[in-house]
Amino acid sequence: MADVEEIVKVSRNYQVTIPAKIRQKFQIKEGDLVKVVFDEKENAVKITLLKEPWK
């Protein structure tokens, strides 16, 4: 799988926008829930789309 990479700016309220390329690749839509996790092993923040957030 090819990496999709974008640089985004953190807003005054510490928010970031998920770039269109990423949203399209993972089919993230308005109102979807995502999980944000800091991976200490990789020293990276990871975002996962929750397909069934009720589980």
Steps between C-alpha positions, in 0.01 A plus 500: 500500500643838402534759773269799482662797668391858566614779731231678701507794739367480855234767557471735797266246663747213440292360216624355173315434177528154348619571145271409209739232367489320835121541541441360152742208543326389823151621404472722808177700491362787708365363828721188499685412817876451501732374772824693560784305666861584578721201412801519732690233304486698177479844668201576277138607526265260323141562394263209448151524350248330727268309267280375783553736796230329706713183536 
